[in-house]
Short mmCIF file of C-alpha atoms in Angstrom, two decimals:
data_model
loop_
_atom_site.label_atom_id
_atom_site.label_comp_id
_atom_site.label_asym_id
_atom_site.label_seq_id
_atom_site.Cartn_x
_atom_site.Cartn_y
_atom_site.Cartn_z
CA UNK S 1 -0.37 -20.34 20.09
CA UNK S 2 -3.08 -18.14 17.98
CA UNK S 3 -4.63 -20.01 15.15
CA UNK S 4 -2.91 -19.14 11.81
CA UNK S 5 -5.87 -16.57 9.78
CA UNK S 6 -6.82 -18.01 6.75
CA UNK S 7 -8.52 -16.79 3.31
CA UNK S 8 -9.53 -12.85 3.46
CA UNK S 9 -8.97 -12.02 6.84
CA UNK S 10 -5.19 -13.08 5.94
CA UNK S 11 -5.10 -10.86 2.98
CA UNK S 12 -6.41 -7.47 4.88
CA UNK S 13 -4.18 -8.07 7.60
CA UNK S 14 -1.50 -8.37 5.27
CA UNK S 15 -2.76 -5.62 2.89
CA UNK S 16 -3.30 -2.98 6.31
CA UNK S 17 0.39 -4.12 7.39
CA UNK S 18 2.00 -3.98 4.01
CA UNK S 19 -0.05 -0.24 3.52
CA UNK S 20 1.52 1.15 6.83
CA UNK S 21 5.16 -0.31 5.81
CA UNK S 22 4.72 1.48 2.33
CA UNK S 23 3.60 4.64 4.03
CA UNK S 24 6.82 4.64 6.08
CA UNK S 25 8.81 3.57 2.83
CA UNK S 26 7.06 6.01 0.87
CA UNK S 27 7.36 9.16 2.97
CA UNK S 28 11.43 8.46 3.10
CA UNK S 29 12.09 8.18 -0.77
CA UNK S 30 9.20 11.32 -1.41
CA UNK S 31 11.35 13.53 0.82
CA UNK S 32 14.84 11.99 -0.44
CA UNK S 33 13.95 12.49 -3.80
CA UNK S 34 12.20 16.09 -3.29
CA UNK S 35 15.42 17.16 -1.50
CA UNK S 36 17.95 15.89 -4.23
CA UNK S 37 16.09 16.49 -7.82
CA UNK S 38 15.23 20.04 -5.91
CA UNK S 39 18.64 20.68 -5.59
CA UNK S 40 19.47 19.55 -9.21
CA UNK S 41 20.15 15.86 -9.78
CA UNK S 42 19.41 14.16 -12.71
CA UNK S 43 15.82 12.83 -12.19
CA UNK S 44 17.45 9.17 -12.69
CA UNK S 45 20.12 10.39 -9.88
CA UNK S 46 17.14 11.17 -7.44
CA UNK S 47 15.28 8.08 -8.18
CA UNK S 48 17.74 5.77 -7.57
CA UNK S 49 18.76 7.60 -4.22
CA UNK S 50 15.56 7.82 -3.12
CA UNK S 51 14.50 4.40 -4.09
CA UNK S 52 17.93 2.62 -2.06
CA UNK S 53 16.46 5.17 1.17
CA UNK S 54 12.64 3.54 0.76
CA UNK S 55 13.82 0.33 0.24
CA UNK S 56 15.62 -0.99 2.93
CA UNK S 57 13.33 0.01 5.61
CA UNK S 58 10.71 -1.55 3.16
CA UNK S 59 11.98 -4.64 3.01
CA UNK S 60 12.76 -5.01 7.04
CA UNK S 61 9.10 -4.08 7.96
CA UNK S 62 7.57 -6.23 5.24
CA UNK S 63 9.58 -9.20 6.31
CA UNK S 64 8.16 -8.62 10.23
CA UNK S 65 4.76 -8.35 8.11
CA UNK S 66 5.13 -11.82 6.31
CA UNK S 67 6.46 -13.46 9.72
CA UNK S 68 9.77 -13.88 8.37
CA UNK S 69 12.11 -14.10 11.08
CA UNK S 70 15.60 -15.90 11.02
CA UNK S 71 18.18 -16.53 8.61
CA UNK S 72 16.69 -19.65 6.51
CA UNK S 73 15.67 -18.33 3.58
CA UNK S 74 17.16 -14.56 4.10
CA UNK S 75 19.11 -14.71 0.80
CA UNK S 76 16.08 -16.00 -0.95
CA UNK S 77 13.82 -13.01 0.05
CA UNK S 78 16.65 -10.69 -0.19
CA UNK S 79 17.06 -11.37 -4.17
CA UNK S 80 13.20 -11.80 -4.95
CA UNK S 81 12.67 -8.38 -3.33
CA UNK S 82 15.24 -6.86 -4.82
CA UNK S 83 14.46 -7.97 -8.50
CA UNK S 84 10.38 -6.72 -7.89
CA UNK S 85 11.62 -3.27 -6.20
CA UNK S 86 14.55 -2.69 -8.76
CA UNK S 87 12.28 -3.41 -11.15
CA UNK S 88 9.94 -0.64 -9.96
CA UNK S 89 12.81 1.86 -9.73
CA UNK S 90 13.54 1.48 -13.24
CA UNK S 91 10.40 1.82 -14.06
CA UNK S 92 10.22 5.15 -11.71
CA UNK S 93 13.45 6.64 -13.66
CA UNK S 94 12.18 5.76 -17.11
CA UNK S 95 8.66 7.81 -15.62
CA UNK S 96 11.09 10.39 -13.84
CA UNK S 97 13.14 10.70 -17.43
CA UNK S 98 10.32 11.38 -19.44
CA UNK S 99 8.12 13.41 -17.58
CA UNK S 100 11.63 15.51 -17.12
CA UNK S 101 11.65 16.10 -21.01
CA UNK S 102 7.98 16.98 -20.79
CA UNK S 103 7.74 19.38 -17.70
CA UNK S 104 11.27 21.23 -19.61
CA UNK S 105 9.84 21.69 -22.60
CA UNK S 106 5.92 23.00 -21.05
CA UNK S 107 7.66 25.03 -18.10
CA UNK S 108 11.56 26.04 -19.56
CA UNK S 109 11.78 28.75 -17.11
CA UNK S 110 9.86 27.55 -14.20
CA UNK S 111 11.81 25.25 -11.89
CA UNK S 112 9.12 24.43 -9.39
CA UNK S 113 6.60 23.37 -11.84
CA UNK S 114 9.32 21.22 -13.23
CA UNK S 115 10.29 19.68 -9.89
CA UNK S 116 5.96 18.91 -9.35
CA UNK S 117 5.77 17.08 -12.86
CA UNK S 118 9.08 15.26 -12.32
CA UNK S 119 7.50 14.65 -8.61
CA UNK S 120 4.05 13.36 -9.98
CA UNK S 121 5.87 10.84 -12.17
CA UNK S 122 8.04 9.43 -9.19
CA UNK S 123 5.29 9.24 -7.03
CA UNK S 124 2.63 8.00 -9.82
CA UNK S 125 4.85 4.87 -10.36
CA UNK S 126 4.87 4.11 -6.95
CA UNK S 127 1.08 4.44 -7.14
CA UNK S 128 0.58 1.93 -9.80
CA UNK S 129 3.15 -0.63 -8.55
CA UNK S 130 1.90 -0.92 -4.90
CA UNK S 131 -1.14 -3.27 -5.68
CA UNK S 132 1.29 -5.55 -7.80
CA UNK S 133 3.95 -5.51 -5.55
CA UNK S 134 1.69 -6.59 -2.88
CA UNK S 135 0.87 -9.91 -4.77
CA UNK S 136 4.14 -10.37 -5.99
CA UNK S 137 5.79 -9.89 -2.26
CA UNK S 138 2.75 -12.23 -0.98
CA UNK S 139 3.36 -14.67 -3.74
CA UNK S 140 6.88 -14.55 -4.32
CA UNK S 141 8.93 -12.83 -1.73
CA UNK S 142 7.70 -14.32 1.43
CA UNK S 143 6.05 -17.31 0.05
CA UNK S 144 4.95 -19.98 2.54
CA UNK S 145 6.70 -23.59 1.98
CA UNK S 146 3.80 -26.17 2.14
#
């Protein structure tokens, strides 16, 4: 049995795992998003697509990360994820929304530079929320019981 790491060594382990499982998550819901504002959904409608196709393989990798394993505590983890990553999404389509109104109104007749402001508020959100979802899935999602 390896001893348990402790302290900082812990957290970069976690933070290099929990990096790699975002990259993964990250690359799906770019392209899924790309692909379905590009071809003309509602930034909202591309968000939430492309946050459900991030998400799930998100949450299984993350769970291997944390060391969670069975079915004690599944439901648990389940709705605490779900609250911080719905939470993010919402905060993605508000971002998505806006920066919509803003990239129509600077670029009316230029789709593509609509689709990269649009774009650059989706993936800007993500930005921001990966260091605080990263203590919040340490400190709330998979949380060790003493």
């Amino acid at each position: 049995m390896a001893p348990q790491v402790t302290g900082a060594k812990r957290y970069w382990r976690l933070l290099g795992r929990f990096a790699a499982a975002s990259v993964v998550a990250t690359a799906i819901s770019q392209l899924v998003f790309l692909l379905v504002y590009a071809l003309g959904a509602a930034p909202v409608a591309a968000t939430i697509t492309a946050w459900l196709a991030g998400a799930i393989p998100n949450f299984t990798l993350n769970r291997r990360t944390w060391g969670s394993t069975g079915r004690a505590g599944l439901r648990g983890e389940i709705l605490r994820y779900a609250i911080i990553s719905v939470t993010t999404a919402l905060l993605a389509a508000l971002a998505t929304h806006n920066a919509e109104v803003l990239a129509q109104t600077s670029f009316p007749d230029t789709r593509s530079a609509q689709v990269a402001v649009v774009w650059a508020a989706f993936l800007g959100t993500y930005a921001v929320m990966f260091v605080v979802k990263f203590f919040l899935v340490d400190r709330l999602v998979f949380r060790r019981n003493p």
